[in-house]
Structures are given as C-alpha cells and as structure tokens.
C-alpha cells in the first residue's frame, strides 16, 4: 500500500511554479496576480482562502483577498466581479463557494470573464473542458489527475467509480477520466444510484466526493484498488481547536486493502490549491 502524499507533491509543483514565475519576473513581466473574493464568515472557507493566499506568496504571485460581509447583496457582488473582469492588473480571480443563501451562485459564476475564470467554473470553460479544448480545468479534478500521473497509477482501460456529482468535483472528474489520454471507463455514482456498493466494489479507482465522513468502507473496495478521498468535513474533536478534518473514506479500514490511497488532510486539499496556482500562472502567460 502506497500513501499518495498530496502535501509533498504540491511542494514539488510549487517549486516548479516558483521557478517559472522567477523567470517571468526576470524577463520584466509582472508576477501573476490572483484575487479571491470571500463573502461572509464561513470558517472552512476562511481557512481555504488563507491557504490559497499563503501559497500565492510562496509561488511569488501577487494576491489580494476581497473580504465582503455576509449581508453583501447579489448586485454588490456582481459589481465587484465586473470590476475584476475589467482590471488589467488582475490575471485571474475566484469567488469562494459556498456563497450566503440569498445570493444566486450560478448567476455570479456566469458573470465571471472566462479568461479570468481560474476555477474553471463558467459555462464557457466547462464546455471547453467537456470538448477537450484548451480551458482552465477545475482545481480539484486537476489536482487528482496530477497525483495519478505522478504516482504512475494506471488509468487506461481501468474501471473508475466516482461518487458524487457536484459541478466542482464529481462531474468534471468523471468527464476528464473518460477522455483520451486517461482512457478510464467511468461510472458516476450519486444519491439515487442503485447498487452503489456493487459498482464501487468492481472499481480499480474509487474517487469519493460526496461529503459524508467515512462513507467508503473496506467491504465496498476491491483488493488492490486506488482510493482518492476528496472529503473534507469538519467534525468535533478532542484537540486544542475543537475540530478535525475527516474524509469520505474510512481510512483505517480501507487503507490496508489499497494499492494507493490519499490521506485527509494532506491528500487532495493541497493539490487543489496548487492546481489553482497553475491555472493562475496560465492566465498570466495568456495576458496581452
Ligand atoms: N470557488 N470554491 C471555489 N473554488 C474552490 O476550489 C473551492 N474549493 C472547495 C470549496 N469551495 C471552493 C476549495 O478551495 C474545497 N476547497 C479546498 C481548498 C483547500 C483545502 C480543502 C478544500 C485544504 O487546504 N485542505 C487541507 C486541510 C485544510 C483544513 O485544515 O481544513 C488538506 O490537507 O486537505
């Protein structure tokens, strides 16, 4: 059993990105600039955005976090998006999700210029991704593919079960893995899937992205499977901060059966962040 170390892999990628940025800057170009809009006080979102801001610094990027209050109206947020769309100093920006309930997430996403949509969430980017065209690939699926590649996990002809059909992880993951170059046979499982346990049990690669702690048990996983855990639920814990992060996979039980498995934390999370950096670097390279 090999533990796929997302933290270490992200550090390696960071060094590659930082070296490229140093070259850009030495050539007289401005460092990539990422802006994150954070609306409200969701604790997890604040942590993720702080991690992104820190990683920007470590890559040599410029970064700005726009903190907006919980009561921000949809119109105010849309105005901020429009301002960033037109700001030549900004290469890419993200609107951290989830947004407060009174704001229509889809409407906000659709207002983002596809050229600056480094999350890859706009319909233009999603369409380009589905067609296999040049696009910004959403950070979490991109990070998972990078892990599979760097650990030489074979995907061609393999059966893959993706659990969860979210727009930001499960759905794009299923599409990407089925494309030429990855060549997996993918089943996208969700809350209405019949015989989910049987489907997962046949899979060579299991990607758990449903948001239910410990959902994937040892008896659901084939001996020798590769298991990628995208879950990041905060649960109460007996430690100084009072909580810990747990994945969708019952790690203690499942790990011994796997050829490869990602831990939580330190697996997919750091790769999500570094993939966002890669997209931002790409956006900066494309600027006129
Ligand atoms: N717009 N919203 C937008 N883009 C995204 O790409 C995200 N996502 C998801 C939530 N909303 C978003 C993230 O950034 C999830 N996500 C994310 C980013 C980083 C980490 C986890 C999720 C992360 O750093 N995980 C650490 C543990 C962090 C902790 O202590 O909570 C890990 O090692 O898994």
PDB file of C-alpha atoms and ligand atoms in Angstrom:
ATOM      1  CA  UNK A   1       0.000   0.000   0.000  1.00  0.00           C
ATOM      2  CA  UNK A   2       1.359   3.396  -1.026  1.00  0.00           C
ATOM      3  CA  UNK A   3       0.130   6.585   0.602  1.00  0.00           C
ATOM      4  CA  UNK A   4      -0.227   9.294  -2.043  1.00  0.00           C
ATOM      5  CA  UNK A   5       1.347  12.348  -0.434  1.00  0.00           C
ATOM      6  CA  UNK A   6      -0.541  15.370  -1.727  1.00  0.00           C
ATOM      7  CA  UNK A   7       1.304  17.768   0.521  1.00  0.00           C
ATOM      8  CA  UNK A   8       4.726  16.689  -0.758  1.00  0.00           C
ATOM      9  CA  UNK A   9       3.586  16.596  -4.395  1.00  0.00           C
ATOM     10  CA  UNK A  10       2.151  20.095  -4.005  1.00  0.00           C
ATOM     11  CA  UNK A  11       5.516  21.270  -2.652  1.00  0.00           C
ATOM     12  CA  UNK A  12       7.290  19.847  -5.698  1.00  0.00           C
ATOM     13  CA  UNK A  13       4.834  21.595  -8.003  1.00  0.00           C
ATOM     14  CA  UNK A  14       5.245  24.792  -6.029  1.00  0.00           C
ATOM     15  CA  UNK A  15       8.993  24.745  -6.718  1.00  0.00           C
ATOM     16  CA  UNK A  16       8.308  24.288 -10.443  1.00  0.00           C
ATOM     17  CA  UNK A  17       5.814  27.152 -10.481  1.00  0.00           C
ATOM     18  CA  UNK A  18       8.027  29.471  -8.410  1.00  0.00           C
ATOM     19  CA  UNK A  19      10.918  28.863 -10.823  1.00  0.00           C
ATOM     20  CA  UNK A  20       8.715  29.830 -13.781  1.00  0.00           C
ATOM     21  CA  UNK A  21       7.491  32.938 -12.020  1.00  0.00           C
ATOM     22  CA  UNK A  22      11.064  33.961 -11.225  1.00  0.00           C
ATOM     23  CA  UNK A  23      11.873  33.662 -14.950  1.00  0.00           C
ATOM     24  CA  UNK A  24       8.833  35.761 -15.893  1.00  0.00           C
ATOM     25  CA  UNK A  25       9.796  38.468 -13.458  1.00  0.00           C
ATOM     26  CA  UNK A  26      13.448  38.407 -14.556  1.00  0.00           C
ATOM     27  CA  UNK A  27      12.188  38.927 -18.125  1.00  0.00           C
ATOM     28  CA  UNK A  28      10.432  42.109 -16.988  1.00  0.00           C
ATOM     29  CA  UNK A  29       6.899  40.719 -16.801  1.00  0.00           C
ATOM     30  CA  UNK A  30       4.619  41.274 -13.823  1.00  0.00           C
ATOM     31  CA  UNK A  31       4.141  38.330 -11.449  1.00  0.00           C
ATOM     32  CA  UNK A  32       0.794  36.534 -11.762  1.00  0.00           C
ATOM     33  CA  UNK A  33      -1.942  38.192  -9.701  1.00  0.00           C
ATOM     34  CA  UNK A  34      -4.764  36.128  -8.151  1.00  0.00           C
ATOM     35  CA  UNK A  35      -7.737  37.714  -6.412  1.00  0.00           C
ATOM     36  CA  UNK A  36     -10.093  35.738  -4.149  1.00  0.00           C
ATOM     37  CA  UNK A  37     -13.498  37.082  -3.152  1.00  0.00           C
ATOM     38  CA  UNK A  38     -14.632  35.762   0.215  1.00  0.00           C
ATOM     39  CA  UNK A  39     -18.194  36.596   1.250  1.00  0.00           C
ATOM     40  CA  UNK A  40     -19.184  36.101   4.901  1.00  0.00           C
ATOM     41  CA  UNK A  41     -17.503  34.221   7.742  1.00  0.00           C
ATOM     42  CA  UNK A  42     -17.670  30.520   6.868  1.00  0.00           C
ATOM     43  CA  UNK A  43     -14.809  29.060   8.936  1.00  0.00           C
ATOM     44  CA  UNK A  44     -13.759  26.429   6.397  1.00  0.00           C
ATOM     45  CA  UNK A  45     -13.841  28.944   3.530  1.00  0.00           C
ATOM     46  CA  UNK A  46     -11.689  31.347   5.538  1.00  0.00           C
ATOM     47  CA  UNK A  47      -9.124  28.557   6.070  1.00  0.00           C
ATOM     48  CA  UNK A  48      -9.079  27.561   2.386  1.00  0.00           C
ATOM     49  CA  UNK A  49      -8.728  31.143   1.179  1.00  0.00           C
ATOM     50  CA  UNK A  50      -5.963  31.785   3.719  1.00  0.00           C
ATOM     51  CA  UNK A  51      -4.167  28.664   2.419  1.00  0.00           C
ATOM     52  CA  UNK A  52      -4.522  29.992  -1.141  1.00  0.00           C
ATOM     53  CA  UNK A  53      -3.190  33.428  -0.188  1.00  0.00           C
ATOM     54  CA  UNK A  54      -0.200  31.837   1.567  1.00  0.00           C
ATOM     55  CA  UNK A  55       0.550  29.629  -1.431  1.00  0.00           C
ATOM     56  CA  UNK A  56       0.431  32.664  -3.731  1.00  0.00           C
ATOM     57  CA  UNK A  57       3.198  34.209  -1.652  1.00  0.00           C
ATOM     58  CA  UNK A  58       5.248  31.007  -1.793  1.00  0.00           C
ATOM     59  CA  UNK A  59       4.921  30.897  -5.595  1.00  0.00           C
ATOM     60  CA  UNK A  60       5.970  34.525  -5.997  1.00  0.00           C
ATOM     61  CA  UNK A  61       2.474  35.626  -7.077  1.00  0.00           C
ATOM     62  CA  UNK A  62       0.710  38.806  -6.177  1.00  0.00           C
ATOM     63  CA  UNK A  63      -2.512  38.070  -4.292  1.00  0.00           C
ATOM     64  CA  UNK A  64      -5.465  40.009  -2.981  1.00  0.00           C
ATOM     65  CA  UNK A  65      -8.312  38.773  -0.799  1.00  0.00           C
ATOM     66  CA  UNK A  66     -11.504  40.815  -1.041  1.00  0.00           C
ATOM     67  CA  UNK A  67     -13.477  40.165   2.129  1.00  0.00           C
ATOM     68  CA  UNK A  68     -17.143  41.110   1.845  1.00  0.00           C
ATOM     69  CA  UNK A  69     -19.687  40.931   4.681  1.00  0.00           C
ATOM     70  CA  UNK A  70     -22.348  38.205   4.975  1.00  0.00           C
ATOM     71  CA  UNK A  71     -25.036  40.805   4.148  1.00  0.00           C
ATOM     72  CA  UNK A  72     -23.468  41.649   0.770  1.00  0.00           C
ATOM     73  CA  UNK A  73     -26.178  41.764  -1.885  1.00  0.00           C
ATOM     74  CA  UNK A  74     -26.014  39.861  -5.158  1.00  0.00           C
ATOM     75  CA  UNK A  75     -25.825  43.180  -7.022  1.00  0.00           C
ATOM     76  CA  UNK A  76     -22.851  44.321  -4.932  1.00  0.00           C
ATOM     77  CA  UNK A  77     -21.040  41.058  -5.569  1.00  0.00           C
ATOM     78  CA  UNK A  78     -21.813  41.218  -9.303  1.00  0.00           C
ATOM     79  CA  UNK A  79     -20.421  44.761  -9.385  1.00  0.00           C
ATOM     80  CA  UNK A  80     -17.181  43.516  -7.795  1.00  0.00           C
ATOM     81  CA  UNK A  81     -16.953  40.676 -10.332  1.00  0.00           C
ATOM     82  CA  UNK A  82     -17.415  43.160 -13.163  1.00  0.00           C
ATOM     83  CA  UNK A  83     -14.705  45.404 -11.744  1.00  0.00           C
ATOM     84  CA  UNK A  84     -12.250  42.477 -11.591  1.00  0.00           C
ATOM     85  CA  UNK A  85     -13.192  41.367 -15.126  1.00  0.00           C
ATOM     86  CA  UNK A  86     -12.005  44.778 -16.328  1.00  0.00           C
ATOM     87  CA  UNK A  87      -8.994  45.277 -14.053  1.00  0.00           C
ATOM     88  CA  UNK A  88      -5.859  44.796 -16.211  1.00  0.00           C
ATOM     89  CA  UNK A  89      -3.794  44.207 -13.041  1.00  0.00           C
ATOM     90  CA  UNK A  90      -5.763  41.036 -12.238  1.00  0.00           C
ATOM     91  CA  UNK A  91      -4.859  37.844 -14.129  1.00  0.00           C
ATOM     92  CA  UNK A  92      -7.409  35.581 -12.502  1.00  0.00           C
ATOM     93  CA  UNK A  93      -9.950  35.568  -9.715  1.00  0.00           C
ATOM     94  CA  UNK A  94     -12.212  33.212  -7.815  1.00  0.00           C
ATOM     95  CA  UNK A  95     -15.388  33.624  -5.813  1.00  0.00           C
ATOM     96  CA  UNK A  96     -15.002  31.188  -2.928  1.00  0.00           C
ATOM     97  CA  UNK A  97     -18.031  28.896  -2.557  1.00  0.00           C
ATOM     98  CA  UNK A  98     -20.420  28.395  -0.884  1.00  0.00           C
ATOM     99  CA  UNK A  99     -21.999  31.846  -1.016  1.00  0.00           C
ATOM    100  CA  UNK A 100     -24.618  33.030   1.503  1.00  0.00           C
ATOM    101  CA  UNK A 101     -28.051  31.595   0.687  1.00  0.00           C
ATOM    102  CA  UNK A 102     -29.543  34.877  -0.521  1.00  0.00           C
ATOM    103  CA  UNK A 103     -27.050  35.016  -3.426  1.00  0.00           C
ATOM    104  CA  UNK A 104     -27.594  33.054  -6.652  1.00  0.00           C
ATOM    105  CA  UNK A 105     -24.261  31.238  -7.095  1.00  0.00           C
ATOM    106  CA  UNK A 106     -24.857  30.344 -10.710  1.00  0.00           C
ATOM    107  CA  UNK A 107     -25.619  33.932 -11.649  1.00  0.00           C
ATOM    108  CA  UNK A 108     -22.370  35.089 -10.041  1.00  0.00           C
ATOM    109  CA  UNK A 109     -20.307  32.376 -11.746  1.00  0.00           C
ATOM    110  CA  UNK A 110     -21.803  33.286 -15.121  1.00  0.00           C
ATOM    111  CA  UNK A 111     -20.696  36.893 -14.632  1.00  0.00           C
ATOM    112  CA  UNK A 112     -17.003  35.929 -14.400  1.00  0.00           C
ATOM    113  CA  UNK A 113     -14.973  36.518 -17.549  1.00  0.00           C
ATOM    114  CA  UNK A 114     -13.916  33.066 -18.873  1.00  0.00           C
ATOM    115  CA  UNK A 115     -10.412  34.500 -19.456  1.00  0.00           C
ATOM    116  CA  UNK A 116     -10.044  35.138 -15.714  1.00  0.00           C
ATOM    117  CA  UNK A 117     -12.046  32.119 -14.507  1.00  0.00           C
ATOM    118  CA  UNK A 118      -9.118  30.241 -12.950  1.00  0.00           C
ATOM    119  CA  UNK A 119     -11.569  27.966 -11.080  1.00  0.00           C
ATOM    120  CA  UNK A 120     -12.857  26.767 -14.454  1.00  0.00           C
ATOM    121  CA  UNK A 121     -16.479  27.106 -13.286  1.00  0.00           C
ATOM    122  CA  UNK A 122     -18.005  29.279 -16.060  1.00  0.00           C
ATOM    123  CA  UNK A 123     -20.149  27.614 -18.747  1.00  0.00           C
ATOM    124  CA  UNK A 124     -17.583  28.530 -21.429  1.00  0.00           C
ATOM    125  CA  UNK A 125     -14.770  26.786 -19.529  1.00  0.00           C
ATOM    126  CA  UNK A 126     -16.902  23.774 -18.630  1.00  0.00           C
ATOM    127  CA  UNK A 127     -17.965  23.451 -22.273  1.00  0.00           C
ATOM    128  CA  UNK A 128     -14.366  23.673 -23.458  1.00  0.00           C
ATOM    129  CA  UNK A 129     -13.338  21.068 -20.885  1.00  0.00           C
ATOM    130  CA  UNK A 130     -16.078  18.654 -21.995  1.00  0.00           C
ATOM    131  CA  UNK A 131     -14.950  19.035 -25.621  1.00  0.00           C
ATOM    132  CA  UNK A 132     -11.299  18.516 -24.680  1.00  0.00           C
ATOM    133  CA  UNK A 133     -10.361  22.049 -25.765  1.00  0.00           C
ATOM    134  CA  UNK A 134      -7.926  24.420 -24.069  1.00  0.00           C
ATOM    135  CA  UNK A 135      -9.526  25.588 -20.822  1.00  0.00           C
ATOM    136  CA  UNK A 136      -8.994  26.139 -17.121  1.00  0.00           C
ATOM    137  CA  UNK A 137      -9.518  22.683 -15.590  1.00  0.00           C
ATOM    138  CA  UNK A 138     -11.234  22.902 -12.161  1.00  0.00           C
ATOM    139  CA  UNK A 139      -8.587  22.716  -9.458  1.00  0.00           C
ATOM    140  CA  UNK A 140      -9.692  19.638  -7.510  1.00  0.00           C
ATOM    141  CA  UNK A 141     -10.038  17.287 -10.519  1.00  0.00           C
ATOM    142  CA  UNK A 142      -6.820  18.729 -11.989  1.00  0.00           C
ATOM    143  CA  UNK A 143      -5.013  18.041  -8.706  1.00  0.00           C
ATOM    144  CA  UNK A 144      -6.289  14.450  -8.602  1.00  0.00           C
ATOM    145  CA  UNK A 145      -5.136  13.808 -12.194  1.00  0.00           C
ATOM    146  CA  UNK A 146      -1.707  15.215 -11.315  1.00  0.00           C
ATOM    147  CA  UNK A 147      -1.468  12.783  -8.368  1.00  0.00           C
ATOM    148  CA  UNK A 148      -2.460   9.807 -10.543  1.00  0.00           C
ATOM    149  CA  UNK A 149       0.152  10.851 -13.097  1.00  0.00           C
ATOM    150  CA  UNK A 150       2.993  11.460 -10.637  1.00  0.00           C
ATOM    151  CA  UNK A 151       2.356   8.176  -8.818  1.00  0.00           C
ATOM    152  CA  UNK A 152       2.070   6.270 -12.118  1.00  0.00           C
ATOM    153  CA  UNK A 153      -1.390   4.956 -11.271  1.00  0.00           C
ATOM    154  CA  UNK A 154      -2.632   3.306 -14.474  1.00  0.00           C
ATOM    155  CA  UNK A 155      -5.994   4.628 -15.711  1.00  0.00           C
ATOM    156  CA  UNK A 156      -6.286   3.359 -19.303  1.00  0.00           C
ATOM    157  CA  UNK A 157      -8.933   0.665 -19.544  1.00  0.00           C
ATOM    158  CA  UNK A 158      -9.483   0.763 -15.785  1.00  0.00           C
ATOM    159  CA  UNK A 159     -12.881   0.859 -14.140  1.00  0.00           C
ATOM    160  CA  UNK A 160     -13.373   4.035 -12.174  1.00  0.00           C
ATOM    161  CA  UNK A 161     -16.211   4.815  -9.766  1.00  0.00           C
ATOM    162  CA  UNK A 162     -16.703   8.489  -8.974  1.00  0.00           C
ATOM    163  CA  UNK A 163     -19.045   9.008  -6.016  1.00  0.00           C
ATOM    164  CA  UNK A 164     -20.744  12.403  -6.041  1.00  0.00           C
ATOM    165  CA  UNK A 165     -21.936  14.513  -8.998  1.00  0.00           C
ATOM    166  CA  UNK A 166     -21.059  18.058  -7.895  1.00  0.00           C
ATOM    167  CA  UNK A 167     -20.196  20.653 -10.525  1.00  0.00           C
ATOM    168  CA  UNK A 168     -16.817  21.307  -8.929  1.00  0.00           C
ATOM    169  CA  UNK A 169     -15.543  17.751  -8.358  1.00  0.00           C
ATOM    170  CA  UNK A 170     -17.510  14.634  -9.305  1.00  0.00           C
ATOM    171  CA  UNK A 171     -18.977  15.684 -12.647  1.00  0.00           C
ATOM    172  CA  UNK A 172     -15.783  17.178 -14.147  1.00  0.00           C
ATOM    173  CA  UNK A 173     -13.708  14.315 -12.706  1.00  0.00           C
ATOM    174  CA  UNK A 174     -15.884  11.733 -14.467  1.00  0.00           C
ATOM    175  CA  UNK A 175     -15.604  13.580 -17.774  1.00  0.00           C
ATOM    176  CA  UNK A 176     -11.837  14.078 -17.598  1.00  0.00           C
ATOM    177  CA  UNK A 177     -11.027  10.464 -16.677  1.00  0.00           C
ATOM    178  CA  UNK A 178     -13.042   9.189 -19.634  1.00  0.00           C
ATOM    179  CA  UNK A 179     -11.157  11.391 -22.109  1.00  0.00           C
ATOM    180  CA  UNK A 180      -8.355  10.344 -24.452  1.00  0.00           C
ATOM    181  CA  UNK A 181      -5.067  10.105 -22.571  1.00  0.00           C
ATOM    182  CA  UNK A 182      -6.725   8.939 -19.341  1.00  0.00           C
ATOM    183  CA  UNK A 183      -8.979   6.389 -21.030  1.00  0.00           C
ATOM    184  CA  UNK A 184     -10.792   5.105 -17.953  1.00  0.00           C
ATOM    185  CA  UNK A 185     -14.276   3.590 -18.025  1.00  0.00           C
ATOM    186  CA  UNK A 186     -16.136   5.771 -15.574  1.00  0.00           C
ATOM    187  CA  UNK A 187     -19.313   5.268 -13.593  1.00  0.00           C
ATOM    188  CA  UNK A 188     -20.630   8.423 -11.927  1.00  0.00           C
ATOM    189  CA  UNK A 189     -22.481   7.384  -8.772  1.00  0.00           C
ATOM    190  CA  UNK A 190     -24.803   9.621  -6.758  1.00  0.00           C
ATOM    191  CA  UNK A 191     -27.516   9.581  -4.120  1.00  0.00           C
ATOM    192  CA  UNK A 192     -30.002   7.841  -6.444  1.00  0.00           C
ATOM    193  CA  UNK A 193     -27.598   5.181  -7.712  1.00  0.00           C
ATOM    194  CA  UNK A 194     -28.918   1.637  -7.338  1.00  0.00           C
ATOM    195  CA  UNK A 195     -26.358  -0.939  -6.146  1.00  0.00           C
ATOM    196  CA  UNK A 196     -23.721   1.666  -5.379  1.00  0.00           C
ATOM    197  CA  UNK A 197     -21.746  -0.767  -3.205  1.00  0.00           C
ATOM    198  CA  UNK A 198     -21.522  -3.280  -6.083  1.00  0.00           C
ATOM    199  CA  UNK A 199     -20.363  -0.634  -8.557  1.00  0.00           C
ATOM    200  CA  UNK A 200     -17.687   0.632  -6.189  1.00  0.00           C
ATOM    201  CA  UNK A 201     -16.575  -2.932  -5.397  1.00  0.00           C
ATOM    202  CA  UNK A 202     -15.768  -3.520  -9.100  1.00  0.00           C
ATOM    203  CA  UNK A 203     -13.734  -0.318  -9.471  1.00  0.00           C
ATOM    204  CA  UNK A 204      -9.965  -0.176  -9.900  1.00  0.00           C
ATOM    205  CA  UNK A 205     -10.093   3.511  -8.951  1.00  0.00           C
ATOM    206  CA  UNK A 206     -12.560   4.968  -6.445  1.00  0.00           C
ATOM    207  CA  UNK A 207     -12.969   8.727  -6.129  1.00  0.00           C
ATOM    208  CA  UNK A 208     -15.075   9.648  -3.110  1.00  0.00           C
ATOM    209  CA  UNK A 209     -16.501  13.169  -3.326  1.00  0.00           C
ATOM    210  CA  UNK A 210     -19.877  13.063  -1.625  1.00  0.00           C
ATOM    211  CA  UNK A 211     -19.190  14.805   1.680  1.00  0.00           C
ATOM    212  CA  UNK A 212     -20.214  12.036   4.080  1.00  0.00           C
ATOM    213  CA  UNK A 213     -17.455  11.218   6.606  1.00  0.00           C
ATOM    214  CA  UNK A 214     -16.280   7.602   6.498  1.00  0.00           C
ATOM    215  CA  UNK A 215     -18.822   6.598   3.821  1.00  0.00           C
ATOM    216  CA  UNK A 216     -16.474   4.260   1.919  1.00  0.00           C
ATOM    217  CA  UNK A 217     -15.897   1.100   3.953  1.00  0.00           C
ATOM    218  CA  UNK A 218     -13.435  -1.741   3.423  1.00  0.00           C
ATOM    219  CA  UNK A 219     -16.142  -4.152   2.262  1.00  0.00           C
ATOM    220  CA  UNK A 220     -17.003  -1.774  -0.618  1.00  0.00           C
ATOM    221  CA  UNK A 221     -13.480  -1.643  -2.035  1.00  0.00           C
ATOM    222  CA  UNK A 222     -11.745  -4.180  -4.284  1.00  0.00           C
ATOM    223  CA  UNK A 223      -8.407  -5.555  -3.082  1.00  0.00           C
ATOM    224  CA  UNK A 224      -5.623  -3.524  -4.727  1.00  0.00           C
ATOM    225  CA  UNK A 225      -7.829  -0.560  -5.691  1.00  0.00           C
ATOM    226  CA  UNK A 226      -6.666   3.054  -5.764  1.00  0.00           C
ATOM    227  CA  UNK A 227      -8.788   5.233  -3.472  1.00  0.00           C
ATOM    228  CA  UNK A 228      -8.887   9.022  -3.754  1.00  0.00           C
ATOM    229  CA  UNK A 229     -10.592  10.770  -0.841  1.00  0.00           C
ATOM    230  CA  UNK A 230     -11.972  14.227  -1.650  1.00  0.00           C
ATOM    231  CA  UNK A 231     -13.984  14.573   1.583  1.00  0.00           C
ATOM    232  CA  UNK A 232     -13.092  17.439   3.937  1.00  0.00           C
ATOM    233  CA  UNK A 233     -15.775  17.501   6.641  1.00  0.00           C
ATOM    234  CA  UNK A 234     -15.039  19.228   9.926  1.00  0.00           C
ATOM    235  CA  UNK A 235     -16.086  17.186  12.949  1.00  0.00           C
ATOM    236  CA  UNK A 236     -15.766  17.854  16.659  1.00  0.00           C
ATOM    237  CA  UNK A 237     -12.538  16.560  18.164  1.00  0.00           C
ATOM    238  CA  UNK A 238     -10.712  16.405  21.459  1.00  0.00           C
ATOM    239  CA  UNK A 239      -7.914  18.787  20.474  1.00  0.00           C
ATOM    240  CA  UNK A 240      -6.927  22.413  21.038  1.00  0.00           C
ATOM    241  CA  UNK A 241      -9.064  23.862  18.242  1.00  0.00           C
ATOM    242  CA  UNK A 242     -12.013  21.587  18.967  1.00  0.00           C
ATOM    243  CA  UNK A 243     -12.355  20.055  15.488  1.00  0.00           C
ATOM    244  CA  UNK A 244     -10.580  17.958  12.893  1.00  0.00           C
ATOM    245  CA  UNK A 245     -10.969  17.326   9.180  1.00  0.00           C
ATOM    246  CA  UNK A 246     -12.182  13.888   8.083  1.00  0.00           C
ATOM    247  CA  UNK A 247     -12.577  12.355   4.642  1.00  0.00           C
ATOM    248  CA  UNK A 248     -15.304  10.333   2.909  1.00  0.00           C
ATOM    249  CA  UNK A 249     -13.243   7.162   3.296  1.00  0.00           C
ATOM    250  CA  UNK A 250     -12.899   5.075   6.445  1.00  0.00           C
ATOM    251  CA  UNK A 251      -9.125   5.292   6.109  1.00  0.00           C
ATOM    252  CA  UNK A 252      -8.086   2.898   8.897  1.00  0.00           C
ATOM    253  CA  UNK A 253     -10.290   0.176   7.460  1.00  0.00           C
ATOM    254  CA  UNK A 254      -9.784   0.813   3.729  1.00  0.00           C
ATOM    255  CA  UNK A 255      -6.064   1.635   3.503  1.00  0.00           C
ATOM    256  CA  UNK A 256      -4.758  -1.929   4.085  1.00  0.00           C
ATOM    257  CA  UNK A 257      -6.704  -3.157   1.005  1.00  0.00           C
ATOM    258  CA  UNK A 258      -5.451  -0.467  -1.371  1.00  0.00           C
ATOM    259  CA  UNK A 259      -2.529  -0.223  -3.737  1.00  0.00           C
ATOM    260  CA  UNK A 260      -2.750   3.565  -3.427  1.00  0.00           C
ATOM    261  CA  UNK A 261      -4.735   5.840  -1.123  1.00  0.00           C
ATOM    262  CA  UNK A 262      -4.817   9.565  -0.374  1.00  0.00           C
ATOM    263  CA  UNK A 263      -4.979  10.717   3.261  1.00  0.00           C
ATOM    264  CA  UNK A 264      -7.129  13.542   4.682  1.00  0.00           C
ATOM    265  CA  UNK A 265      -5.722  16.037   5.401  1.00  0.00           C
ATOM    266  CA  UNK A 266      -2.598  16.151   3.222  1.00  0.00           C
ATOM    267  CA  UNK A 267      -4.041  14.452   0.145  1.00  0.00           C
ATOM    268  CA  UNK A 268      -6.311  16.173  -2.359  1.00  0.00           C
ATOM    269  CA  UNK A 269      -6.650  19.503  -0.452  1.00  0.00           C
ATOM    270  CA  UNK A 270      -3.095  20.785  -1.036  1.00  0.00           C
ATOM    271  CA  UNK A 271      -3.333  19.658  -4.681  1.00  0.00           C
ATOM    272  CA  UNK A 272      -6.494  21.739  -5.140  1.00  0.00           C
ATOM    273  CA  UNK A 273      -4.586  24.791  -4.018  1.00  0.00           C
ATOM    274  CA  UNK A 274      -1.526  24.180  -6.180  1.00  0.00           C
ATOM    275  CA  UNK A 275      -3.702  23.496  -9.234  1.00  0.00           C
ATOM    276  CA  UNK A 276      -5.309  26.900  -8.748  1.00  0.00           C
ATOM    277  CA  UNK A 277      -1.796  28.361  -8.811  1.00  0.00           C
ATOM    278  CA  UNK A 278      -1.099  26.519 -12.082  1.00  0.00           C
ATOM    279  CA  UNK A 279      -4.255  27.966 -13.629  1.00  0.00           C
ATOM    280  CA  UNK A 280      -3.340  31.455 -12.447  1.00  0.00           C
ATOM    281  CA  UNK A 281       0.133  31.134 -13.968  1.00  0.00           C
ATOM    282  CA  UNK A 282      -1.511  30.031 -17.221  1.00  0.00           C
ATOM    283  CA  UNK A 283      -3.838  33.047 -17.122  1.00  0.00           C
ATOM    284  CA  UNK A 284      -0.837  35.343 -16.581  1.00  0.00           C
ATOM    285  CA  UNK A 285       1.005  33.791 -19.532  1.00  0.00           C
ATOM    286  CA  UNK A 286      -2.034  34.403 -21.741  1.00  0.00           C
ATOM    287  CA  UNK A 287      -2.370  38.084 -20.869  1.00  0.00           C
ATOM    288  CA  UNK A 288      -1.580  40.515 -23.647  1.00  0.00           C
TER     289      UNK A 288
HETATM  290  N1  LIG B   1     -14.619  28.953  -5.807  1.00  0.00           N
HETATM  291  N2  LIG B   1     -14.822  27.490  -4.052  1.00  0.00           N
HETATM  292  C1  LIG B   1     -14.176  27.879  -5.158  1.00  0.00           C
HETATM  293  N3  LIG B   1     -13.088  27.223  -5.635  1.00  0.00           N
HETATM  294  C2  LIG B   1     -12.617  26.132  -4.987  1.00  0.00           C
HETATM  295  O1  LIG B   1     -11.579  25.441  -5.493  1.00  0.00           O
HETATM  296  C3  LIG B   1     -13.244  25.715  -3.809  1.00  0.00           C
HETATM  297  N4  LIG B   1     -12.772  24.663  -3.049  1.00  0.00           N
HETATM  298  C4  LIG B   1     -13.735  23.802  -2.357  1.00  0.00           C
HETATM  299  C5  LIG B   1     -14.687  24.710  -1.578  1.00  0.00           C
HETATM  300  N5  LIG B   1     -15.053  25.928  -2.296  1.00  0.00           N
HETATM  301  C6  LIG B   1     -14.376  26.399  -3.368  1.00  0.00           C
HETATM  302  C7  LIG B   1     -11.615  24.699  -2.331  1.00  0.00           C
HETATM  303  O2  LIG B   1     -10.756  25.547  -2.490  1.00  0.00           O
HETATM  304  C8  LIG B   1     -12.848  22.971  -1.466  1.00  0.00           C
HETATM  305  N6  LIG B   1     -11.573  23.659  -1.466  1.00  0.00           N
HETATM  306  C9  LIG B   1     -10.487  23.325  -0.608  1.00  0.00           C
HETATM  307  C10 LIG B   1      -9.274  24.003  -0.647  1.00  0.00           C
HETATM  308  C11 LIG B   1      -8.241  23.674   0.216  1.00  0.00           C
HETATM  309  C12 LIG B   1      -8.378  22.662   1.116  1.00  0.00           C
HETATM  310  C13 LIG B   1      -9.561  21.972   1.165  1.00  0.00           C
HETATM  311  C14 LIG B   1     -10.605  22.311   0.306  1.00  0.00           C
HETATM  312  C15 LIG B   1      -7.257  22.351   2.062  1.00  0.00           C
HETATM  313  O3  LIG B   1      -6.354  23.135   2.212  1.00  0.00           O
HETATM  314  N7  LIG B   1      -7.313  21.198   2.748  1.00  0.00           N
HETATM  315  C16 LIG B   1      -6.324  20.793   3.720  1.00  0.00           C
HETATM  316  C17 LIG B   1      -6.880  20.882   5.139  1.00  0.00           C
HETATM  317  C18 LIG B   1      -7.397  22.230   5.476  1.00  0.00           C
HETATM  318  C19 LIG B   1      -8.096  22.281   6.827  1.00  0.00           C
HETATM  319  O4  LIG B   1      -7.389  22.210   7.848  1.00  0.00           O
HETATM  320  O5  LIG B   1      -9.342  22.397   6.859  1.00  0.00           O
HETATM  321  C20 LIG B   1      -5.962  19.347   3.459  1.00  0.00           C
HETATM  322  O6  LIG B   1      -4.844  18.958   3.763  1.00  0.00           O
HETATM  323  O7  LIG B   1      -6.817  18.612   2.933  1.00  0.00           O
END
